[in-house]
Coordinates of C-alpha atoms in Angstrom, one line a residue:
M1 CA 24.0 -78.0 113.2
P2 CA 20.5 -76.9 114.4
S3 CA 19.0 -79.1 117.1
F4 CA 15.5 -80.5 116.8
Q5 CA 13.9 -80.6 120.2
R6 CA 10.3 -80.6 121.4
T7 CA 9.2 -77.1 122.1
S8 CA 6.0 -75.4 123.0
L9 CA 3.5 -74.5 120.2
I10 CA 4.2 -70.8 120.7
G11 CA 7.9 -71.4 120.4
R12 CA 7.4 -73.4 117.2
I13 CA 5.3 -70.7 115.7
A14 CA 7.9 -68.1 116.6
A15 CA 10.5 -70.3 114.8
S16 CA 8.3 -70.5 111.7
K17 CA 8.5 -66.9 110.4
I18 CA 9.1 -67.9 106.8
T19 CA 6.1 -70.3 106.8
L20 CA 3.9 -67.6 108.2
L21 CA 5.2 -65.1 105.6
L22 CA 4.5 -67.5 102.8
I23 CA 1.0 -68.2 104.1
L24 CA 0.2 -64.5 104.5
S25 CA 1.6 -63.8 101.1
N26 CA -0.6 -66.4 99.4
I27 CA -3.7 -65.1 101.3
A28 CA -2.8 -61.5 100.5
V29 CA -2.5 -62.2 96.8
Y30 CA -5.8 -63.9 96.8
L31 CA -7.6 -61.1 98.6
V32 CA -6.0 -58.3 96.6
I33 CA -6.7 -59.7 93.2
A34 CA -10.2 -60.9 94.2
Y35 CA -10.9 -57.3 95.3
L36 CA -9.5 -55.9 92.1
D37 CA -11.1 -58.3 89.7
S38 CA -14.6 -59.6 90.2
R39 CA -14.0 -62.5 87.8
A40 CA -12.4 -64.3 90.8
F41 CA -15.9 -65.2 91.9
E42 CA -17.4 -65.9 88.5
S43 CA -17.1 -69.6 87.4
L44 CA -17.6 -68.8 83.7
S45 CA -14.8 -66.2 83.8
Q46 CA -12.4 -67.9 86.1
T47 CA -10.2 -69.3 83.4
S48 CA -9.6 -65.9 81.8
F49 CA -9.1 -64.5 85.3
L50 CA -6.4 -67.0 86.2
I51 CA -4.7 -66.6 82.8
D52 CA -4.7 -62.8 83.0
W53 CA -3.3 -62.8 86.5
G54 CA -0.4 -65.2 85.7
G55 CA -1.6 -68.8 85.7
N56 CA 0.9 -71.3 84.2
V57 CA -0.4 -71.9 80.6
P58 CA 2.5 -73.9 79.0
A59 CA 2.1 -72.4 75.6
L60 CA 2.3 -68.9 77.0
T61 CA 5.0 -69.7 79.5
L62 CA 7.4 -71.3 76.9
S63 CA 6.7 -68.7 74.3
G64 CA 8.4 -66.1 76.5
E65 CA 6.1 -65.4 79.5
Y66 CA 8.5 -67.1 81.9
W67 CA 7.3 -65.0 84.8
R68 CA 4.2 -67.3 84.9
L69 CA 6.5 -70.0 86.5
F70 CA 6.6 -67.8 89.6
T71 CA 3.2 -66.0 89.6
S72 CA 1.3 -69.2 89.2
M73 CA 2.6 -70.4 92.6
F74 CA 0.6 -67.7 94.3
L75 CA -2.7 -68.1 92.5
H76 CA -5.5 -70.3 93.7
I77 CA -8.8 -71.5 92.3
G78 CA -11.1 -70.2 95.1
W79 CA -10.8 -70.1 98.8
L80 CA -11.1 -73.9 99.3
H81 CA -8.1 -74.5 97.1
L82 CA -6.2 -71.8 99.1
A83 CA -7.3 -73.1 102.5
I84 CA -6.3 -76.7 101.8
N85 CA -2.8 -75.7 100.4
M86 CA -2.2 -73.3 103.3
L87 CA -3.1 -76.0 105.9
A88 CA -0.7 -78.4 104.2
L89 CA 2.0 -75.8 104.2
W90 CA 1.4 -74.9 107.9
S91 CA 1.4 -78.6 109.0
L92 CA 4.9 -79.0 107.4
G93 CA 6.4 -75.6 107.8
L94 CA 5.7 -75.5 111.6
I95 CA 7.9 -78.6 112.0
L96 CA 10.5 -78.3 109.2
E97 CA 11.4 -74.7 109.4
A98 CA 12.6 -75.2 113.0
R99 CA 14.9 -77.9 111.7
M100 CA 16.3 -76.0 108.7
R101 CA 17.9 -72.7 108.3
P102 CA 15.1 -70.2 107.5
L103 CA 16.6 -69.0 104.2
V104 CA 17.3 -72.6 103.2
F105 CA 13.6 -73.4 103.9
L106 CA 12.6 -70.5 101.7
G107 CA 15.0 -71.5 99.0
V108 CA 13.6 -75.1 99.0
Y109 CA 10.0 -73.7 98.7
L110 CA 10.7 -71.3 95.9
L111 CA 13.0 -73.6 93.8
S112 CA 10.7 -76.5 94.2
G113 CA 7.7 -74.5 93.2
L114 CA 9.6 -73.2 90.1
C115 CA 10.7 -76.6 89.2
G116 CA 7.2 -78.0 89.5
S117 CA 5.9 -75.1 87.3
L118 CA 8.6 -75.8 84.7
V119 CA 7.9 -79.6 84.6
T120 CA 4.2 -78.8 84.1
A121 CA 5.0 -76.4 81.3
L122 CA 7.1 -79.0 79.5
W123 CA 4.7 -81.9 80.1
H124 CA 1.6 -80.1 78.8
R125 CA 3.2 -77.9 76.2
D126 CA 1.1 -79.2 73.4
E127 CA -2.3 -78.8 75.0
F128 CA -4.5 -76.1 76.6
F129 CA -3.6 -76.6 80.2
L130 CA -3.9 -74.1 83.1
S131 CA -2.0 -74.7 86.3
C132 CA -1.9 -72.6 89.5
G133 CA -1.4 -73.1 93.2
A134 CA 1.2 -73.7 95.8
S135 CA 1.1 -77.5 95.7
G136 CA 4.3 -77.9 93.7
A137 CA 6.2 -75.9 96.3
I138 CA 4.5 -77.6 99.1
L139 CA 5.4 -81.0 97.7
G140 CA 9.0 -79.7 97.6
I141 CA 8.7 -79.0 101.3
F142 CA 7.2 -82.5 101.7
G143 CA 10.1 -84.1 99.9
A144 CA 12.6 -82.2 102.1
A145 CA 10.7 -83.2 105.2
V146 CA 10.9 -86.9 104.2
V147 CA 14.6 -86.7 103.6
Y148 CA 15.2 -84.8 106.9
G149 CA 12.9 -87.3 108.7
L150 CA 14.8 -90.3 107.4
Y151 CA 18.2 -88.8 108.2
D152 CA 17.2 -87.9 111.7
R153 CA 15.7 -91.3 112.3
S154 CA 19.0 -92.9 111.1
K155 CA 20.9 -90.8 113.7
G156 CA 18.5 -91.8 116.5
R157 CA 17.3 -88.2 117.0
P158 CA 13.7 -86.8 117.1
H159 CA 12.5 -86.6 113.5
V160 CA 9.8 -85.0 111.6
P161 CA 6.5 -86.4 113.0
P162 CA 4.9 -88.9 110.5
G163 CA 1.5 -87.5 111.4
N164 CA 2.5 -84.1 109.9
L165 CA 3.7 -85.7 106.7
L166 CA 0.6 -87.7 106.3
L167 CA -1.7 -84.7 107.0
S168 CA 0.2 -82.6 104.4
L169 CA 0.1 -85.4 101.9
V170 CA -3.7 -86.0 102.4
L171 CA -4.4 -82.3 102.2
T172 CA -2.3 -81.7 99.1
F173 CA -3.6 -84.6 97.1
G174 CA -7.1 -83.9 98.5
A175 CA -6.9 -80.5 96.8
G176 CA -5.9 -82.4 93.6
F177 CA -9.1 -84.5 93.8
A178 CA -11.2 -81.4 94.5
F179 CA -9.7 -79.6 91.6
D180 CA -7.8 -80.7 88.4
V181 CA -4.7 -82.6 89.5
D182 CA -1.4 -81.3 88.3
N183 CA 0.7 -84.4 88.8
A184 CA 3.6 -83.0 86.8
A185 CA 4.0 -80.0 89.3
H186 CA 3.6 -82.4 92.2
L187 CA 6.3 -84.7 90.9
G188 CA 8.7 -81.9 89.9
G189 CA 8.3 -80.2 93.2
L190 CA 8.7 -83.4 95.3
L191 CA 12.0 -84.5 93.5
A192 CA 13.4 -81.0 93.7
G193 CA 12.7 -80.6 97.4
A194 CA 14.3 -84.0 98.2
L195 CA 17.4 -83.2 96.2
L196 CA 17.8 -79.7 97.8
A197 CA 17.2 -81.2 101.3
G198 CA 20.1 -83.7 100.6
I199 CA 22.4 -80.8 99.7
A200 CA 21.3 -78.8 102.8
L201 CA 22.0 -81.8 105.0
Y202 CA 25.5 -82.2 103.6
A203 CA 26.0 -78.4 104.2
E204 CA 25.3 -79.0 107.9
R205 CA 28.5 -81.0 108.2
L206 CA 30.6 -78.0 106.8
R207 CA 31.9 -75.0 108.6
P208 CA 29.5 -72.0 108.5
L209 CA 31.4 -70.1 105.7
A210 CA 31.7 -73.2 103.5
A211 CA 28.1 -74.1 104.1
A212 CA 26.9 -70.6 103.2
V213 CA 29.0 -70.8 100.0
L214 CA 27.6 -74.2 99.1
L215 CA 24.0 -73.2 99.7
G216 CA 24.4 -69.9 97.8
M217 CA 26.0 -71.7 94.8
T218 CA 23.2 -74.3 94.9
G219 CA 20.5 -71.6 94.8
A220 CA 22.2 -69.8 92.0
A221 CA 22.9 -73.0 90.0
G222 CA 19.4 -74.2 90.5
T223 CA 17.9 -70.9 89.3
A224 CA 20.3 -70.9 86.3
A225 CA 19.5 -74.5 85.5
L226 CA 15.8 -73.8 85.5
A227 CA 16.3 -70.7 83.3
A228 CA 18.5 -72.6 80.9
V229 CA 15.9 -75.4 80.5
A230 CA 13.1 -72.9 80.0
L231 CA 15.1 -71.0 77.3
A232 CA 16.2 -74.2 75.6
H233 CA 12.5 -75.0 75.1
H234 CA 11.5 -71.6 74.0
D235 CA 8.8 -72.1 71.3
L236 CA 9.3 -69.4 68.8
N237 CA 6.6 -70.7 66.5
M238 CA 4.0 -70.6 69.3
Q239 CA 5.1 -67.1 70.2
S240 CA 4.5 -66.1 66.6
Q241 CA 1.1 -67.7 66.4
L242 CA 0.0 -66.2 69.7
T243 CA 1.1 -62.7 68.5
V244 CA -0.9 -63.2 65.3
A245 CA -3.9 -64.5 67.2
R246 CA -3.9 -61.5 69.5
F247 CA -3.6 -59.2 66.4
E248 CA -6.5 -61.0 64.8
R249 CA -8.7 -60.5 67.9
T250 CA -7.9 -56.8 67.9
L251 CA -8.8 -56.5 64.3
G252 CA -12.1 -58.4 65.0
N253 CA -12.9 -56.0 67.9
M254 CA -12.3 -53.1 65.5
G255 CA -14.9 -54.5 63.1
L256 CA -12.5 -55.4 60.3
L257 CA -13.2 -59.2 60.3
G258 CA -17.0 -59.1 60.1
S259 CA -19.8 -57.9 62.4
G260 CA -19.8 -61.0 64.7
R261 CA -16.6 -60.0 66.5
E262 CA -16.7 -56.3 66.7
L263 CA -17.4 -54.3 69.9
W264 CA -21.0 -53.3 70.2
K265 CA -21.9 -50.4 67.9
A266 CA -18.4 -50.0 66.6
S267 CA -19.8 -50.2 63.1
T268 CA -22.2 -47.3 63.8
I269 CA -19.3 -45.0 64.6
D270 CA -17.2 -46.3 61.7
E271 CA -20.0 -45.6 59.2
C272 CA -20.3 -42.1 60.6
I273 CA -16.6 -41.6 60.2
Q274 CA -16.8 -42.8 56.6
D275 CA -19.6 -40.4 55.8
A276 CA -17.8 -37.5 57.4
L277 CA -14.6 -38.2 55.5
T278 CA -16.5 -38.5 52.2
D279 CA -18.3 -35.3 52.9
A280 CA -15.0 -33.5 53.7
A281 CA -13.4 -34.8 50.6
S282 CA -16.3 -33.5 48.4
K283 CA -15.9 -30.1 50.0
G284 CA -12.1 -30.1 49.8
S285 CA -11.9 -29.8 53.6
Q286 CA -9.1 -31.3 55.7
E287 CA -11.2 -31.3 58.9
P288 CA -14.2 -33.7 58.8
D289 CA -17.2 -32.9 60.9
L290 CA -17.3 -35.7 63.4
R291 CA -19.4 -33.9 66.1
H292 CA -22.5 -35.8 65.4
C293 CA -20.9 -39.3 65.6
A294 CA -21.2 -39.5 69.4
K295 CA -24.8 -38.9 70.3
S296 CA -25.4 -37.3 73.7
G297 CA -26.8 -39.8 76.2
D298 CA -25.9 -42.9 74.2
R299 CA -24.1 -44.9 76.8
D300 CA -23.0 -47.6 74.4
L301 CA -21.3 -45.1 72.2
A302 CA -19.7 -43.4 75.2
L303 CA -18.2 -46.8 76.2
L304 CA -16.7 -47.1 72.8
G305 CA -14.9 -43.9 73.5
T306 CA -13.2 -45.6 76.5
F307 CA -12.5 -49.0 75.0
M308 CA -11.6 -48.4 71.4
P309 CA -8.6 -46.0 71.6
P310 CA -6.6 -48.5 73.7
R311 CA -7.4 -51.2 71.1
Y312 CA -6.1 -48.9 68.3
Q313 CA -2.9 -48.4 70.3
L314 CA -2.7 -52.1 70.9
C315 CA -3.1 -52.7 67.2
R316 CA 0.0 -50.5 66.5
A317 CA 2.0 -52.3 69.2
Q318 CA 1.0 -55.7 67.9
A319 CA 1.8 -54.7 64.3
A320 CA 5.3 -53.7 65.5
D321 CA 5.7 -57.1 67.3
L322 CA 4.7 -59.0 64.1
R323 CA 7.5 -57.3 62.1
K324 CA 10.0 -59.6 64.0
F325 CA 8.2 -62.7 62.7
F326 CA 7.4 -61.7 59.2
P327 CA 10.4 -60.0 57.5
G328 CA 9.1 -60.4 54.0
A329 CA 8.7 -57.1 52.0
A330 CA 4.9 -57.7 51.4
A331 CA 4.2 -58.6 55.0
Q332 CA 6.2 -55.5 56.3
Q333 CA 4.2 -53.2 53.9
A334 CA 0.9 -54.8 55.0
L335 CA 1.9 -54.2 58.7
T336 CA 2.8 -50.6 57.9
A337 CA -0.6 -50.2 56.4
A338 CA -2.2 -51.6 59.6
D339 CA -0.2 -49.2 61.7
Q340 CA -1.2 -46.2 59.6
Y341 CA -4.9 -47.3 59.7
C342 CA -4.9 -47.6 63.5
A343 CA -3.0 -44.3 64.0
I344 CA -5.6 -42.5 61.9
Q345 CA -8.5 -44.2 63.8
S346 CA -6.9 -43.0 67.0
Q347 CA -7.0 -39.5 65.8
L348 CA -10.6 -39.8 64.6
Y349 CA -11.8 -41.2 67.9
A350 CA -10.0 -38.5 69.8
A351 CA -11.8 -35.9 67.8
I352 CA -15.2 -37.6 68.4
F353 CA -15.0 -38.2 72.1
Q354 CA -12.5 -35.7 73.4
G355 CA -13.6 -32.7 71.2
G356 CA -10.2 -32.3 69.6
S357 CA -9.4 -31.3 66.1
A358 CA -9.4 -33.9 63.4
Q359 CA -7.2 -32.0 61.0
L360 CA -5.6 -34.6 58.8
D361 CA -5.1 -35.5 55.2
V362 CA -8.6 -36.7 54.3
D363 CA -7.6 -38.4 51.1
K364 CA -4.8 -40.2 53.0
A365 CA -7.2 -41.2 55.7
R366 CA -9.7 -42.6 53.2
E367 CA -7.0 -44.4 51.3
A368 CA -5.7 -46.0 54.6
R369 CA -9.1 -47.2 55.6
L370 CA -9.8 -48.6 52.1
T371 CA -6.4 -50.3 52.0
M372 CA -7.0 -52.0 55.3
R373 CA -10.3 -53.4 54.2
F374 CA -8.8 -54.6 50.9
L375 CA -5.9 -56.4 52.8
L376 CA -8.4 -58.2 55.0
D377 CA -11.0 -58.9 52.2
Q378 CA -11.4 -62.6 52.1
Q379 CA -14.7 -62.4 50.2
R380 CA -13.1 -60.6 47.3
Q381 CA -15.4 -57.6 47.5
Y382 CA -12.7 -55.2 46.4
R383 CA -10.6 -55.2 43.3
T384 CA -7.3 -53.6 42.3
D385 CA -4.7 -53.9 39.5
S386 CA -1.9 -53.1 41.9
K387 CA 0.4 -56.1 42.2
A388 CA 2.0 -54.6 45.3
L389 CA -1.4 -54.4 47.1
Q390 CA -2.3 -58.0 46.0
A391 CA 0.9 -59.3 47.4
Q392 CA 0.3 -57.4 50.7
A393 CA -3.2 -58.8 50.9
A394 CA -1.9 -62.3 50.3
A395 CA 0.7 -61.8 53.0
M396 CA -1.7 -60.4 55.5
Q397 CA -4.3 -63.1 55.0
G398 CA -1.7 -65.8 55.0
M399 CA -0.4 -64.5 58.3
L400 CA -3.9 -64.7 59.9
R401 CA -4.5 -68.2 58.5
Q402 CA -1.4 -69.6 60.2
V403 CA -2.9 -69.5 63.6
G404 CA -3.5 -73.0 65.0
E405 CA -6.2 -74.3 67.3
L406 CA -4.1 -74.1 70.5
P407 CA -3.0 -70.4 70.3
A408 CA -6.5 -69.5 69.0
A409 CA -8.1 -71.2 72.0
I410 CA -5.7 -69.6 74.5
V411 CA -6.2 -66.1 73.1
A412 CA -10.0 -66.6 73.0
R413 CA -10.0 -67.6 76.7
S414 CA -7.7 -64.8 77.9
G415 CA -7.6 -61.0 77.9
C416 CA -4.3 -59.5 78.9
P417 CA -2.4 -59.1 82.2
Y418 CA -4.5 -57.0 84.5
W419 CA -1.7 -54.5 85.2
S420 CA -1.3 -53.7 81.5
C421 CA -5.0 -53.2 80.5
E422 CA -7.4 -50.4 80.8
R423 CA -10.5 -51.9 82.3

């Protein structure tokens, strides 16, 4: 069993490699993402910044984005939040890691943090809640320190200094008062850390091989239990609504849901495309003249050439995702129409901004564009006698109407994970 003796500060620091690694990792994450994304320093954009980089938003986490349970542990709301949490971790880690096996210390930190994140997700699943920070994991270390301290005191050996526990507690809960308090993560992390410390203390009585097996099984079982609970609470309905909400936002950016949500000047290019297709159809040509749609020197139009093509590709991916949730024939046909529309728009934008050929079936392109507008026409500006198209329009509009306030609010406040977006 490891001894716990008074040592010099340098010796204690040398024995705290995992603590130092965790602190450096948290600092490195903060510095790297702050360098890559300026929203880290913009108070009005900080919510979207934290969501996009992996903050724990229960509705997102429990709808399949389980990685947020882990990534949220390394995100912080500004340097003050980071500094307070790292000081708390330092005050405990410097003492406790010397008392525990290093890998056990790391396991307690990570499992406690994951448990805290999961408790938060379950507790706040029906509201728009954003959680991030290392405090759940730090409370796990705090719980472990209390258990070890009490055990060592009962054996008459030097124990974890109460001053370190008090300082860590003040710093951690002080961060909670300075920022929004996530009591669920604190409680989940605290209980998990105490439980894991009890198992680790029991393992100290065993032979090395038996102790290693017990600790390894505990880590595997703990991870499996967290995964099982998360999967058991998977919210398929929320996943469906979030997918629809993202699809709706993409359609809005493309100018298909009214002028108030489209990207700046997107309608200008779309009108030019429509005129070019009409002119080509009247001449019997299969290559519309789109050269004049992007005016030289117009920076706004040039930006559309960068931002719109990824949205059309996103539209196709989202339409494919929605097929899993809406298996009805009319809905499937409506999503096929959306995919065809976005594929044609991608071709047209490539011809406008990349100078490529826009050789396509002009009549088919015009029909796809008209069909998409009919499917999304809630003002009944278009008419058709086709029962099939009417059913598709009803399916498409019904799909968009099913989005609740929570998924709509989440999608409105978030973009997409930084590593998967072209910015």
